[in-house]
Amino acid sequence: MSKEVRVVANWKMHKTIPQAIDFIKKLPELKTTLSIAVPYTMIHACAKFPEKQPLLCIGAQNMHYEIDGPYTGEVSSKQILDAGAEFVLLGHSERRHFFNETNEFVNKKVRQALLNNLVVILCIGETLTEREQGKTIDILEEQLLKGLNEVDPNLLGKVMIAYEPVWAIGTGEAATPQMAQEAHFNLRKIMTDKWGEKISDQMYLLHGGSIKPENIEELTSQQDIDGVLVGGASLTSETFNEIIQKAGSIKK
Ligand code: PGA
Protein backbone atom coordinates (compact mmCIF):
# COMPACT_ATOMS: atom_id res chain seq x y z
CA MET A 1 0.00 0.00 0.00
CA SER A 2 1.38 3.43 -0.89
CA LYS A 3 1.60 6.05 1.83
CA GLU A 4 2.80 9.63 1.94
CA VAL A 5 5.98 10.06 3.97
CA ARG A 6 4.93 11.60 7.28
CA VAL A 7 7.01 14.14 9.14
CA VAL A 8 6.35 14.71 12.84
CA ALA A 9 8.28 17.25 14.90
CA ASN A 10 8.81 17.08 18.64
CA TRP A 11 9.76 20.44 20.08
CA LYS A 12 10.21 19.06 23.62
CA MET A 13 10.65 21.91 26.16
CA HIS A 14 11.73 24.49 23.60
CA LYS A 15 10.38 27.77 22.18
CA THR A 16 8.03 30.52 23.31
CA ILE A 17 4.71 31.41 21.64
CA PRO A 18 6.16 34.20 19.45
CA GLN A 19 9.00 31.88 18.35
CA ALA A 20 6.52 29.12 17.53
CA ILE A 21 4.33 31.43 15.45
CA ASP A 22 7.36 32.79 13.62
CA PHE A 23 8.41 29.20 12.81
CA ILE A 24 4.94 28.27 11.51
CA LYS A 25 4.88 31.36 9.30
CA LYS A 26 8.17 30.31 7.72
CA LEU A 27 7.02 26.78 6.77
CA PRO A 28 7.03 26.04 3.05
CA GLU A 29 3.71 25.41 1.31
CA LEU A 30 2.74 21.97 2.64
CA LYS A 31 1.84 19.23 0.16
CA THR A 32 1.51 16.47 2.78
CA THR A 33 0.46 16.38 6.41
CA LEU A 34 2.96 17.86 8.86
CA SER A 35 2.51 17.33 12.59
CA ILE A 36 4.22 19.34 15.32
CA ALA A 37 4.10 18.26 18.98
CA VAL A 38 4.45 21.51 20.91
CA PRO A 39 4.59 22.32 24.65
CA TYR A 40 1.10 22.58 26.20
CA THR A 41 1.38 26.33 26.61
CA MET A 42 1.48 26.96 22.87
CA ILE A 43 -1.04 24.43 21.56
CA HIS A 44 -3.84 26.97 21.35
CA ALA A 45 -1.79 29.77 19.80
CA CYS A 46 -0.39 27.43 17.12
CA ALA A 47 -3.57 25.47 16.39
CA LYS A 48 -5.78 28.56 16.11
CA PHE A 49 -3.29 30.73 14.29
CA PRO A 50 -5.40 32.28 11.47
CA GLU A 51 -2.88 31.66 8.69
CA LYS A 52 -2.15 28.07 9.75
CA GLN A 53 -1.94 25.81 6.73
CA PRO A 54 -4.69 23.15 6.65
CA LEU A 55 -2.14 20.31 6.40
CA LEU A 56 -0.43 21.40 9.62
CA CYS A 57 -1.57 19.42 12.68
CA ILE A 58 -0.68 20.58 16.16
CA GLY A 59 -0.41 18.06 18.97
CA ALA A 60 0.73 17.58 22.56
CA GLN A 61 3.76 15.68 23.88
CA ASN A 62 1.94 14.00 26.77
CA MET A 63 -1.35 13.95 28.70
CA HIS A 64 -2.85 12.38 31.82
CA TYR A 65 -5.03 9.27 31.52
CA GLU A 66 -7.90 10.69 33.55
CA ILE A 67 -10.34 13.07 31.92
CA ASP A 68 -10.32 15.46 34.91
CA GLY A 69 -9.68 15.34 38.64
CA PRO A 70 -7.30 16.23 41.46
CA TYR A 71 -4.00 15.83 39.58
CA THR A 72 -2.17 19.08 40.20
CA GLY A 73 0.03 20.08 37.30
CA GLU A 74 -1.42 17.53 34.88
CA VAL A 75 -3.33 18.09 31.64
CA SER A 76 -6.05 15.81 30.21
CA SER A 77 -7.02 14.68 26.73
CA LYS A 78 -10.17 16.80 26.97
CA GLN A 79 -8.05 19.88 27.69
CA ILE A 80 -5.54 19.37 24.88
CA LEU A 81 -8.41 18.76 22.44
CA ASP A 82 -10.09 21.92 23.68
CA ALA A 83 -6.87 23.84 23.03
CA GLY A 84 -6.80 22.54 19.44
CA ALA A 85 -4.56 19.45 19.56
CA GLU A 86 -5.27 16.77 16.98
CA PHE A 87 -2.76 14.22 18.21
CA VAL A 88 -0.63 13.30 21.21
CA LEU A 89 2.82 11.72 21.56
CA LEU A 90 2.77 9.03 24.25
CA GLY A 91 5.50 6.93 25.82
CA HIS A 92 8.41 9.04 24.57
CA SER A 93 11.67 7.68 25.97
CA GLU A 94 12.22 10.90 27.94
CA ARG A 95 8.86 10.28 29.68
CA ARG A 96 9.80 6.65 30.30
CA HIS A 97 13.27 7.44 31.65
CA PHE A 98 12.97 10.78 33.45
CA PHE A 99 9.41 10.32 34.69
CA ASN A 100 9.36 6.55 35.20
CA GLU A 101 6.44 5.91 32.86
CA THR A 102 5.75 2.19 32.53
CA ASN A 103 4.10 0.37 29.63
CA GLU A 104 0.96 -0.05 31.75
CA PHE A 105 0.82 3.68 32.52
CA VAL A 106 1.37 4.58 28.87
CA ASN A 107 -1.39 2.13 27.87
CA LYS A 108 -3.94 3.90 30.09
CA LYS A 109 -3.15 7.14 28.29
CA VAL A 110 -3.32 5.52 24.86
CA ARG A 111 -6.80 4.16 25.55
CA GLN A 112 -8.07 7.46 26.92
CA ALA A 113 -6.64 9.45 24.01
CA LEU A 114 -8.29 7.14 21.47
CA LEU A 115 -11.63 7.32 23.29
CA ASN A 116 -11.37 11.07 22.85
CA ASN A 117 -10.64 10.78 19.16
CA LEU A 118 -7.05 11.98 19.32
CA VAL A 119 -4.47 10.44 17.00
CA VAL A 120 -1.85 8.67 19.13
CA ILE A 121 1.83 8.47 18.29
CA LEU A 122 3.14 5.71 20.53
CA CYS A 123 6.92 5.94 20.97
CA ILE A 124 8.99 2.82 21.61
CA GLY A 125 12.70 2.04 21.60
CA GLU A 126 15.50 0.07 23.21
CA THR A 127 18.42 1.39 25.23
CA LEU A 128 22.02 0.76 24.19
CA THR A 129 22.42 -1.88 26.90
CA GLU A 130 19.30 -3.70 25.72
CA ARG A 131 20.60 -3.65 22.14
CA GLU A 132 24.01 -4.92 23.22
CA GLN A 133 22.31 -7.74 25.11
CA GLY A 134 20.43 -8.75 21.95
CA LYS A 135 17.07 -7.79 23.44
CA THR A 136 16.00 -5.15 20.90
CA ILE A 137 13.10 -6.98 19.28
CA ASP A 138 11.79 -8.34 22.59
CA ILE A 139 11.77 -4.86 24.10
CA LEU A 140 10.05 -3.38 21.06
CA GLU A 141 7.44 -6.14 21.05
CA GLU A 142 6.75 -5.65 24.73
CA GLN A 143 6.42 -1.86 24.46
CA LEU A 144 4.23 -2.15 21.37
CA LEU A 145 1.85 -4.83 22.63
CA LYS A 146 1.61 -3.57 26.20
CA GLY A 147 1.20 0.01 24.97
CA LEU A 148 -1.71 -1.09 22.76
CA ASN A 149 -3.15 -3.63 25.19
CA GLU A 150 -6.96 -3.79 24.98
CA VAL A 151 -7.12 -1.22 22.22
CA ASP A 152 -10.03 -1.95 19.87
CA PRO A 153 -8.41 -2.98 16.54
CA ASN A 154 -10.93 -0.73 14.77
CA LEU A 155 -9.17 2.23 16.39
CA LEU A 156 -5.69 1.31 15.22
CA GLY A 157 -6.12 3.50 12.15
CA LYS A 158 -5.65 6.38 14.59
CA VAL A 159 -2.36 5.05 15.97
CA MET A 160 1.13 5.62 14.62
CA ILE A 161 4.17 3.89 16.07
CA ALA A 162 7.42 5.81 16.37
CA TYR A 163 10.46 3.58 16.78
CA GLU A 164 13.28 5.61 18.27
CA PRO A 165 16.36 3.77 19.55
CA VAL A 166 17.09 5.53 22.85
CA TRP A 167 20.82 5.61 22.02
CA ALA A 168 20.06 7.58 18.84
CA ILE A 169 17.96 10.31 20.48
CA GLY A 170 19.80 13.62 20.68
CA THR A 171 23.18 12.01 20.10
CA GLY A 172 23.73 12.78 16.41
CA GLU A 173 24.24 9.02 15.89
CA ALA A 174 21.21 7.78 13.96
CA ALA A 175 20.64 4.08 13.33
CA THR A 176 21.94 2.98 9.95
CA PRO A 177 19.17 2.50 7.35
CA GLN A 178 19.78 -1.27 7.46
CA MET A 179 19.57 -1.42 11.24
CA ALA A 180 16.44 0.72 11.25
CA GLN A 181 14.77 -1.29 8.48
CA GLU A 182 15.50 -4.56 10.28
CA ALA A 183 13.72 -3.33 13.42
CA HIS A 184 10.82 -1.86 11.42
CA PHE A 185 10.46 -5.09 9.46
CA ASN A 186 10.22 -7.05 12.70
CA LEU A 187 7.72 -4.60 14.13
CA ARG A 188 5.56 -4.89 11.02
CA LYS A 189 5.66 -8.66 11.36
CA ILE A 190 4.62 -8.49 15.02
CA MET A 191 1.73 -6.21 14.02
CA THR A 192 0.68 -8.51 11.19
CA ASP A 193 0.71 -11.55 13.47
CA LYS A 194 -1.39 -9.72 16.01
CA TRP A 195 -3.87 -7.73 13.90
CA GLY A 196 -3.59 -9.07 10.36
CA GLU A 197 -2.04 -7.73 7.20
CA LYS A 198 -4.59 -5.06 6.35
CA ILE A 199 -4.32 -3.20 9.66
CA SER A 200 -0.56 -3.68 9.86
CA ASP A 201 -0.03 -2.29 6.34
CA GLN A 202 -2.16 0.73 7.06
CA MET A 203 -0.42 1.66 10.29
CA TYR A 204 2.37 4.20 10.08
CA LEU A 205 5.76 3.17 11.44
CA LEU A 206 7.84 6.30 11.97
CA HIS A 207 11.54 6.36 12.68
CA GLY A 208 13.26 8.77 15.06
CA GLY A 209 16.59 9.54 16.69
CA SER A 210 19.00 12.07 15.17
CA ILE A 211 17.02 12.57 11.97
CA LYS A 212 18.58 15.33 9.87
CA PRO A 213 18.50 16.53 6.25
CA GLU A 214 21.50 14.29 5.50
CA ASN A 215 19.85 11.00 6.50
CA ILE A 216 16.13 11.45 5.92
CA GLU A 217 16.10 10.26 2.32
CA GLU A 218 17.97 7.04 2.92
CA LEU A 219 15.97 6.18 6.03
CA THR A 220 12.53 6.87 4.57
CA SER A 221 13.39 4.99 1.38
CA GLN A 222 13.41 1.79 3.44
CA GLN A 223 10.37 -0.37 2.86
CA ASP A 224 8.96 -0.32 6.40
CA ILE A 225 9.82 3.25 7.37
CA ASP A 226 6.76 5.40 6.68
CA GLY A 227 8.00 8.68 8.09
CA VAL A 228 10.09 10.37 10.73
CA LEU A 229 9.90 11.85 14.21
CA VAL A 230 12.32 14.75 14.43
CA GLY A 231 13.57 16.38 17.63
CA GLY A 232 16.62 18.65 17.51
CA ALA A 233 16.52 19.20 13.75
CA SER A 234 12.91 20.47 13.98
CA LEU A 235 13.89 23.51 16.01
CA THR A 236 15.34 25.73 13.29
CA SER A 237 13.31 26.68 10.23
CA GLU A 238 16.15 26.30 7.79
CA THR A 239 17.00 22.72 8.74
CA PHE A 240 13.44 21.59 9.26
CA ASN A 241 12.16 23.07 6.01
CA GLU A 242 14.88 21.11 4.21
CA ILE A 243 13.65 17.93 5.91
CA ILE A 244 10.06 18.66 4.83
CA GLN A 245 11.11 19.30 1.22
CA LYS A 246 13.18 16.12 1.09
CA ALA A 247 10.43 13.99 2.68
CA GLY A 248 7.94 15.38 0.16
CA SER A 249 10.07 14.26 -2.77
CA ILE A 250 10.26 10.59 -1.71
CA LYS A 251 8.04 8.24 -3.66
CA LYS A 252 7.16 5.02 -1.87
P1 PGA B 1 16.36 13.92 18.12
O1 PGA B 1 15.07 13.59 19.02
O2 PGA B 1 15.85 14.06 16.69
O3 PGA B 1 16.89 15.21 18.65
O4 PGA B 1 17.28 12.79 18.25
C1 PGA B 1 14.06 12.73 18.58
C2 PGA B 1 13.01 12.58 19.64
O5 PGA B 1 13.32 12.62 20.83
O6 PGA B 1 11.82 12.39 19.32
mmCIF file of C-alpha atoms and ligand atoms in Angstrom:
data_model
loop_
_atom_site.group_PDB
_atom_site.id
_atom_site.type_symbol
_atom_site.label_atom_id
_atom_site.label_comp_id
_atom_site.label_asym_id
_atom_site.label_seq_id
_atom_site.Cartn_x
_atom_site.Cartn_y
_atom_site.Cartn_z
ATOM 1 C CA MET A 1 0.000 0.000 0.000
ATOM 2 C CA SER A 2 1.376 3.435 -0.888
ATOM 3 C CA LYS A 3 1.603 6.046 1.830
ATOM 4 C CA GLU A 4 2.796 9.629 1.945
ATOM 5 C CA VAL A 5 5.979 10.060 3.968
ATOM 6 C CA ARG A 6 4.925 11.604 7.280
ATOM 7 C CA VAL A 7 7.007 14.142 9.143
ATOM 8 C CA VAL A 8 6.354 14.712 12.836
ATOM 9 C CA ALA A 9 8.284 17.253 14.898
ATOM 10 C CA ASN A 10 8.811 17.079 18.644
ATOM 11 C CA TRP A 11 9.760 20.439 20.085
ATOM 12 C CA LYS A 12 10.205 19.060 23.624
ATOM 13 C CA MET A 13 10.647 21.911 26.158
ATOM 14 C CA HIS A 14 11.731 24.489 23.603
ATOM 15 C CA LYS A 15 10.376 27.767 22.185
ATOM 16 C CA THR A 16 8.030 30.524 23.310
ATOM 17 C CA ILE A 17 4.714 31.405 21.644
ATOM 18 C CA PRO A 18 6.163 34.202 19.451
ATOM 19 C CA GLN A 19 8.998 31.877 18.353
ATOM 20 C CA ALA A 20 6.516 29.117 17.531
ATOM 21 C CA ILE A 21 4.329 31.431 15.446
ATOM 22 C CA ASP A 22 7.356 32.792 13.620
ATOM 23 C CA PHE A 23 8.412 29.199 12.812
ATOM 24 C CA ILE A 24 4.941 28.272 11.512
ATOM 25 C CA LYS A 25 4.879 31.363 9.299
ATOM 26 C CA LYS A 26 8.170 30.312 7.723
ATOM 27 C CA LEU A 27 7.020 26.780 6.770
ATOM 28 C CA PRO A 28 7.030 26.038 3.048
ATOM 29 C CA GLU A 29 3.710 25.410 1.315
ATOM 30 C CA LEU A 30 2.741 21.973 2.643
ATOM 31 C CA LYS A 31 1.837 19.229 0.164
ATOM 32 C CA THR A 32 1.507 16.468 2.780
ATOM 33 C CA THR A 33 0.464 16.385 6.415
ATOM 34 C CA LEU A 34 2.957 17.864 8.858
ATOM 35 C CA SER A 35 2.513 17.326 12.591
ATOM 36 C CA ILE A 36 4.218 19.338 15.316
ATOM 37 C CA ALA A 37 4.097 18.265 18.977
ATOM 38 C CA VAL A 38 4.454 21.512 20.909
ATOM 39 C CA PRO A 39 4.594 22.322 24.646
ATOM 40 C CA TYR A 40 1.098 22.578 26.205
ATOM 41 C CA THR A 41 1.384 26.331 26.607
ATOM 42 C CA MET A 42 1.481 26.961 22.866
ATOM 43 C CA ILE A 43 -1.040 24.433 21.556
ATOM 44 C CA HIS A 44 -3.837 26.966 21.351
ATOM 45 C CA ALA A 45 -1.788 29.768 19.798
ATOM 46 C CA CYS A 46 -0.390 27.435 17.115
ATOM 47 C CA ALA A 47 -3.568 25.469 16.392
ATOM 48 C CA LYS A 48 -5.781 28.556 16.112
ATOM 49 C CA PHE A 49 -3.295 30.728 14.289
ATOM 50 C CA PRO A 50 -5.396 32.279 11.468
ATOM 51 C CA GLU A 51 -2.877 31.659 8.689
ATOM 52 C CA LYS A 52 -2.148 28.070 9.754
ATOM 53 C CA GLN A 53 -1.938 25.806 6.728
ATOM 54 C CA PRO A 54 -4.691 23.148 6.648
ATOM 55 C CA LEU A 55 -2.139 20.313 6.404
ATOM 56 C CA LEU A 56 -0.426 21.402 9.617
ATOM 57 C CA CYS A 57 -1.573 19.422 12.680
ATOM 58 C CA ILE A 58 -0.681 20.584 16.158
ATOM 59 C CA GLY A 59 -0.408 18.061 18.972
ATOM 60 C CA ALA A 60 0.734 17.584 22.561
ATOM 61 C CA GLN A 61 3.764 15.684 23.878
ATOM 62 C CA ASN A 62 1.942 13.997 26.766
ATOM 63 C CA MET A 63 -1.351 13.953 28.699
ATOM 64 C CA HIS A 64 -2.853 12.376 31.815
ATOM 65 C CA TYR A 65 -5.026 9.271 31.522
ATOM 66 C CA GLU A 66 -7.899 10.695 33.550
ATOM 67 C CA ILE A 67 -10.338 13.072 31.916
ATOM 68 C CA ASP A 68 -10.324 15.464 34.908
ATOM 69 C CA GLY A 69 -9.684 15.342 38.637
ATOM 70 C CA PRO A 70 -7.296 16.228 41.461
ATOM 71 C CA TYR A 71 -4.004 15.834 39.580
ATOM 72 C CA THR A 72 -2.166 19.082 40.201
ATOM 73 C CA GLY A 73 0.032 20.077 37.304
ATOM 74 C CA GLU A 74 -1.417 17.534 34.879
ATOM 75 C CA VAL A 75 -3.332 18.091 31.635
ATOM 76 C CA SER A 76 -6.048 15.813 30.209
ATOM 77 C CA SER A 77 -7.023 14.684 26.729
ATOM 78 C CA LYS A 78 -10.170 16.805 26.975
ATOM 79 C CA GLN A 79 -8.052 19.876 27.693
ATOM 80 C CA ILE A 80 -5.545 19.365 24.885
ATOM 81 C CA LEU A 81 -8.405 18.760 22.438
ATOM 82 C CA ASP A 82 -10.092 21.916 23.683
ATOM 83 C CA ALA A 83 -6.869 23.844 23.027
ATOM 84 C CA GLY A 84 -6.798 22.541 19.438
ATOM 85 C CA ALA A 85 -4.560 19.452 19.560
ATOM 86 C CA GLU A 86 -5.275 16.767 16.981
ATOM 87 C CA PHE A 87 -2.760 14.223 18.215
ATOM 88 C CA VAL A 88 -0.627 13.305 21.210
ATOM 89 C CA LEU A 89 2.823 11.716 21.559
ATOM 90 C CA LEU A 90 2.766 9.030 24.251
ATOM 91 C CA GLY A 91 5.496 6.929 25.821
ATOM 92 C CA HIS A 92 8.407 9.037 24.573
ATOM 93 C CA SER A 93 11.667 7.678 25.970
ATOM 94 C CA GLU A 94 12.217 10.895 27.938
ATOM 95 C CA ARG A 95 8.862 10.278 29.678
ATOM 96 C CA ARG A 96 9.799 6.654 30.304
ATOM 97 C CA HIS A 97 13.270 7.436 31.646
ATOM 98 C CA PHE A 98 12.973 10.782 33.451
ATOM 99 C CA PHE A 99 9.409 10.324 34.690
ATOM 100 C CA ASN A 100 9.364 6.549 35.196
ATOM 101 C CA GLU A 101 6.439 5.912 32.862
ATOM 102 C CA THR A 102 5.750 2.188 32.532
ATOM 103 C CA ASN A 103 4.104 0.366 29.634
ATOM 104 C CA GLU A 104 0.961 -0.052 31.755
ATOM 105 C CA PHE A 105 0.820 3.675 32.523
ATOM 106 C CA VAL A 106 1.368 4.575 28.867
ATOM 107 C CA ASN A 107 -1.387 2.126 27.867
ATOM 108 C CA LYS A 108 -3.939 3.899 30.094
ATOM 109 C CA LYS A 109 -3.154 7.143 28.291
ATOM 110 C CA VAL A 110 -3.319 5.520 24.857
ATOM 111 C CA ARG A 111 -6.798 4.161 25.548
ATOM 112 C CA GLN A 112 -8.066 7.458 26.922
ATOM 113 C CA ALA A 113 -6.640 9.452 24.014
ATOM 114 C CA LEU A 114 -8.286 7.138 21.469
ATOM 115 C CA LEU A 115 -11.628 7.323 23.287
ATOM 116 C CA ASN A 116 -11.365 11.073 22.848
ATOM 117 C CA ASN A 117 -10.638 10.775 19.161
ATOM 118 C CA LEU A 118 -7.047 11.983 19.321
ATOM 119 C CA VAL A 119 -4.471 10.443 17.000
ATOM 120 C CA VAL A 120 -1.854 8.668 19.132
ATOM 121 C CA ILE A 121 1.825 8.468 18.290
ATOM 122 C CA LEU A 122 3.142 5.706 20.534
ATOM 123 C CA CYS A 123 6.920 5.939 20.971
ATOM 124 C CA ILE A 124 8.993 2.820 21.607
ATOM 125 C CA GLY A 125 12.703 2.043 21.598
ATOM 126 C CA GLU A 126 15.499 0.070 23.206
ATOM 127 C CA THR A 127 18.422 1.394 25.233
ATOM 128 C CA LEU A 128 22.019 0.761 24.191
ATOM 129 C CA THR A 129 22.422 -1.885 26.898
ATOM 130 C CA GLU A 130 19.304 -3.697 25.716
ATOM 131 C CA ARG A 131 20.599 -3.648 22.142
ATOM 132 C CA GLU A 132 24.010 -4.921 23.221
ATOM 133 C CA GLN A 133 22.314 -7.741 25.106
ATOM 134 C CA GLY A 134 20.433 -8.747 21.946
ATOM 135 C CA LYS A 135 17.075 -7.790 23.439
ATOM 136 C CA THR A 136 15.998 -5.150 20.904
ATOM 137 C CA ILE A 137 13.105 -6.984 19.284
ATOM 138 C CA ASP A 138 11.791 -8.340 22.591
ATOM 139 C CA ILE A 139 11.768 -4.860 24.097
ATOM 140 C CA LEU A 140 10.048 -3.381 21.055
ATOM 141 C CA GLU A 141 7.442 -6.143 21.049
ATOM 142 C CA GLU A 142 6.750 -5.648 24.733
ATOM 143 C CA GLN A 143 6.420 -1.859 24.456
ATOM 144 C CA LEU A 144 4.229 -2.152 21.371
ATOM 145 C CA LEU A 145 1.853 -4.832 22.626
ATOM 146 C CA LYS A 146 1.611 -3.571 26.204
ATOM 147 C CA GLY A 147 1.197 0.006 24.972
ATOM 148 C CA LEU A 148 -1.706 -1.087 22.764
ATOM 149 C CA ASN A 149 -3.151 -3.625 25.187
ATOM 150 C CA GLU A 150 -6.963 -3.792 24.984
ATOM 151 C CA VAL A 151 -7.123 -1.217 22.220
ATOM 152 C CA ASP A 152 -10.030 -1.946 19.872
ATOM 153 C CA PRO A 153 -8.407 -2.977 16.535
ATOM 154 C CA ASN A 154 -10.933 -0.725 14.773
ATOM 155 C CA LEU A 155 -9.172 2.232 16.390
ATOM 156 C CA LEU A 156 -5.686 1.306 15.221
ATOM 157 C CA GLY A 157 -6.119 3.497 12.155
ATOM 158 C CA LYS A 158 -5.646 6.384 14.592
ATOM 159 C CA VAL A 159 -2.362 5.046 15.974
ATOM 160 C CA MET A 160 1.125 5.616 14.619
ATOM 161 C CA ILE A 161 4.169 3.888 16.073
ATOM 162 C CA ALA A 162 7.418 5.814 16.375
ATOM 163 C CA TYR A 163 10.460 3.585 16.781
ATOM 164 C CA GLU A 164 13.279 5.612 18.269
ATOM 165 C CA PRO A 165 16.361 3.766 19.546
ATOM 166 C CA VAL A 166 17.087 5.527 22.847
ATOM 167 C CA TRP A 167 20.824 5.614 22.020
ATOM 168 C CA ALA A 168 20.059 7.581 18.845
ATOM 169 C CA ILE A 169 17.962 10.313 20.476
ATOM 170 C CA GLY A 170 19.796 13.624 20.675
ATOM 171 C CA THR A 171 23.183 12.009 20.096
ATOM 172 C CA GLY A 172 23.731 12.781 16.406
ATOM 173 C CA GLU A 173 24.236 9.018 15.886
ATOM 174 C CA ALA A 174 21.211 7.776 13.964
ATOM 175 C CA ALA A 175 20.636 4.082 13.332
ATOM 176 C CA THR A 176 21.935 2.983 9.945
ATOM 177 C CA PRO A 177 19.170 2.496 7.355
ATOM 178 C CA GLN A 178 19.783 -1.273 7.458
ATOM 179 C CA MET A 179 19.568 -1.415 11.244
ATOM 180 C CA ALA A 180 16.439 0.716 11.248
ATOM 181 C CA GLN A 181 14.770 -1.289 8.478
ATOM 182 C CA GLU A 182 15.497 -4.556 10.284
ATOM 183 C CA ALA A 183 13.717 -3.328 13.422
ATOM 184 C CA HIS A 184 10.820 -1.857 11.419
ATOM 185 C CA PHE A 185 10.456 -5.090 9.456
ATOM 186 C CA ASN A 186 10.220 -7.053 12.699
ATOM 187 C CA LEU A 187 7.716 -4.601 14.127
ATOM 188 C CA ARG A 188 5.561 -4.895 11.018
ATOM 189 C CA LYS A 189 5.659 -8.664 11.364
ATOM 190 C CA ILE A 190 4.617 -8.491 15.015
ATOM 191 C CA MET A 191 1.734 -6.207 14.023
ATOM 192 C CA THR A 192 0.684 -8.508 11.187
ATOM 193 C CA ASP A 193 0.710 -11.553 13.470
ATOM 194 C CA LYS A 194 -1.390 -9.716 16.013
ATOM 195 C CA TRP A 195 -3.869 -7.729 13.898
ATOM 196 C CA GLY A 196 -3.594 -9.070 10.362
ATOM 197 C CA GLU A 197 -2.035 -7.726 7.205
ATOM 198 C CA LYS A 198 -4.590 -5.059 6.353
ATOM 199 C CA ILE A 199 -4.318 -3.204 9.659
ATOM 200 C CA SER A 200 -0.559 -3.677 9.858
ATOM 201 C CA ASP A 201 -0.025 -2.291 6.342
ATOM 202 C CA GLN A 202 -2.160 0.732 7.058
ATOM 203 C CA MET A 203 -0.417 1.655 10.290
ATOM 204 C CA TYR A 204 2.369 4.196 10.084
ATOM 205 C CA LEU A 205 5.762 3.173 11.437
ATOM 206 C CA LEU A 206 7.835 6.300 11.975
ATOM 207 C CA HIS A 207 11.539 6.357 12.681
ATOM 208 C CA GLY A 208 13.265 8.770 15.058
ATOM 209 C CA GLY A 209 16.587 9.543 16.691
ATOM 210 C CA SER A 210 18.999 12.070 15.166
ATOM 211 C CA ILE A 211 17.022 12.569 11.969
ATOM 212 C CA LYS A 212 18.579 15.325 9.873
ATOM 213 C CA PRO A 213 18.499 16.533 6.253
ATOM 214 C CA GLU A 214 21.496 14.294 5.501
ATOM 215 C CA ASN A 215 19.854 11.000 6.501
ATOM 216 C CA ILE A 216 16.134 11.448 5.922
ATOM 217 C CA GLU A 217 16.097 10.256 2.318
ATOM 218 C CA GLU A 218 17.967 7.036 2.922
ATOM 219 C CA LEU A 219 15.968 6.185 6.033
ATOM 220 C CA THR A 220 12.531 6.871 4.571
ATOM 221 C CA SER A 221 13.389 4.988 1.376
ATOM 222 C CA GLN A 222 13.414 1.792 3.438
ATOM 223 C CA GLN A 223 10.372 -0.367 2.857
ATOM 224 C CA ASP A 224 8.962 -0.325 6.399
ATOM 225 C CA ILE A 225 9.817 3.252 7.374
ATOM 226 C CA ASP A 226 6.762 5.402 6.685
ATOM 227 C CA GLY A 227 7.998 8.677 8.092
ATOM 228 C CA VAL A 228 10.095 10.371 10.731
ATOM 229 C CA LEU A 229 9.897 11.852 14.214
ATOM 230 C CA VAL A 230 12.315 14.752 14.429
ATOM 231 C CA GLY A 231 13.569 16.382 17.631
ATOM 232 C CA GLY A 232 16.623 18.651 17.507
ATOM 233 C CA ALA A 233 16.518 19.203 13.747
ATOM 234 C CA SER A 234 12.911 20.467 13.981
ATOM 235 C CA LEU A 235 13.894 23.514 16.011
ATOM 236 C CA THR A 236 15.340 25.728 13.291
ATOM 237 C CA SER A 237 13.310 26.684 10.231
ATOM 238 C CA GLU A 238 16.151 26.304 7.789
ATOM 239 C CA THR A 239 17.000 22.717 8.743
ATOM 240 C CA PHE A 240 13.442 21.591 9.264
ATOM 241 C CA ASN A 241 12.164 23.068 6.007
ATOM 242 C CA GLU A 242 14.875 21.114 4.215
ATOM 243 C CA ILE A 243 13.649 17.925 5.910
ATOM 244 C CA ILE A 244 10.056 18.664 4.830
ATOM 245 C CA GLN A 245 11.111 19.297 1.222
ATOM 246 C CA LYS A 246 13.176 16.117 1.090
ATOM 247 C CA ALA A 247 10.434 13.990 2.675
ATOM 248 C CA GLY A 248 7.943 15.377 0.161
ATOM 249 C CA SER A 249 10.070 14.263 -2.768
ATOM 250 C CA ILE A 250 10.260 10.595 -1.709
ATOM 251 C CA LYS A 251 8.040 8.244 -3.658
ATOM 252 C CA LYS A 252 7.156 5.016 -1.873
HETATM 253 P P1 PGA B 1 16.355 13.919 18.118
HETATM 254 O O1 PGA B 1 15.065 13.593 19.024
HETATM 255 O O2 PGA B 1 15.845 14.057 16.690
HETATM 256 O O3 PGA B 1 16.889 15.206 18.651
HETATM 257 O O4 PGA B 1 17.283 12.789 18.248
HETATM 258 C C1 PGA B 1 14.056 12.732 18.583
HETATM 259 C C2 PGA B 1 13.005 12.583 19.639
HETATM 260 O O5 PGA B 1 13.324 12.621 20.829
HETATM 261 O O6 PGA B 1 11.816 12.393 19.319
#
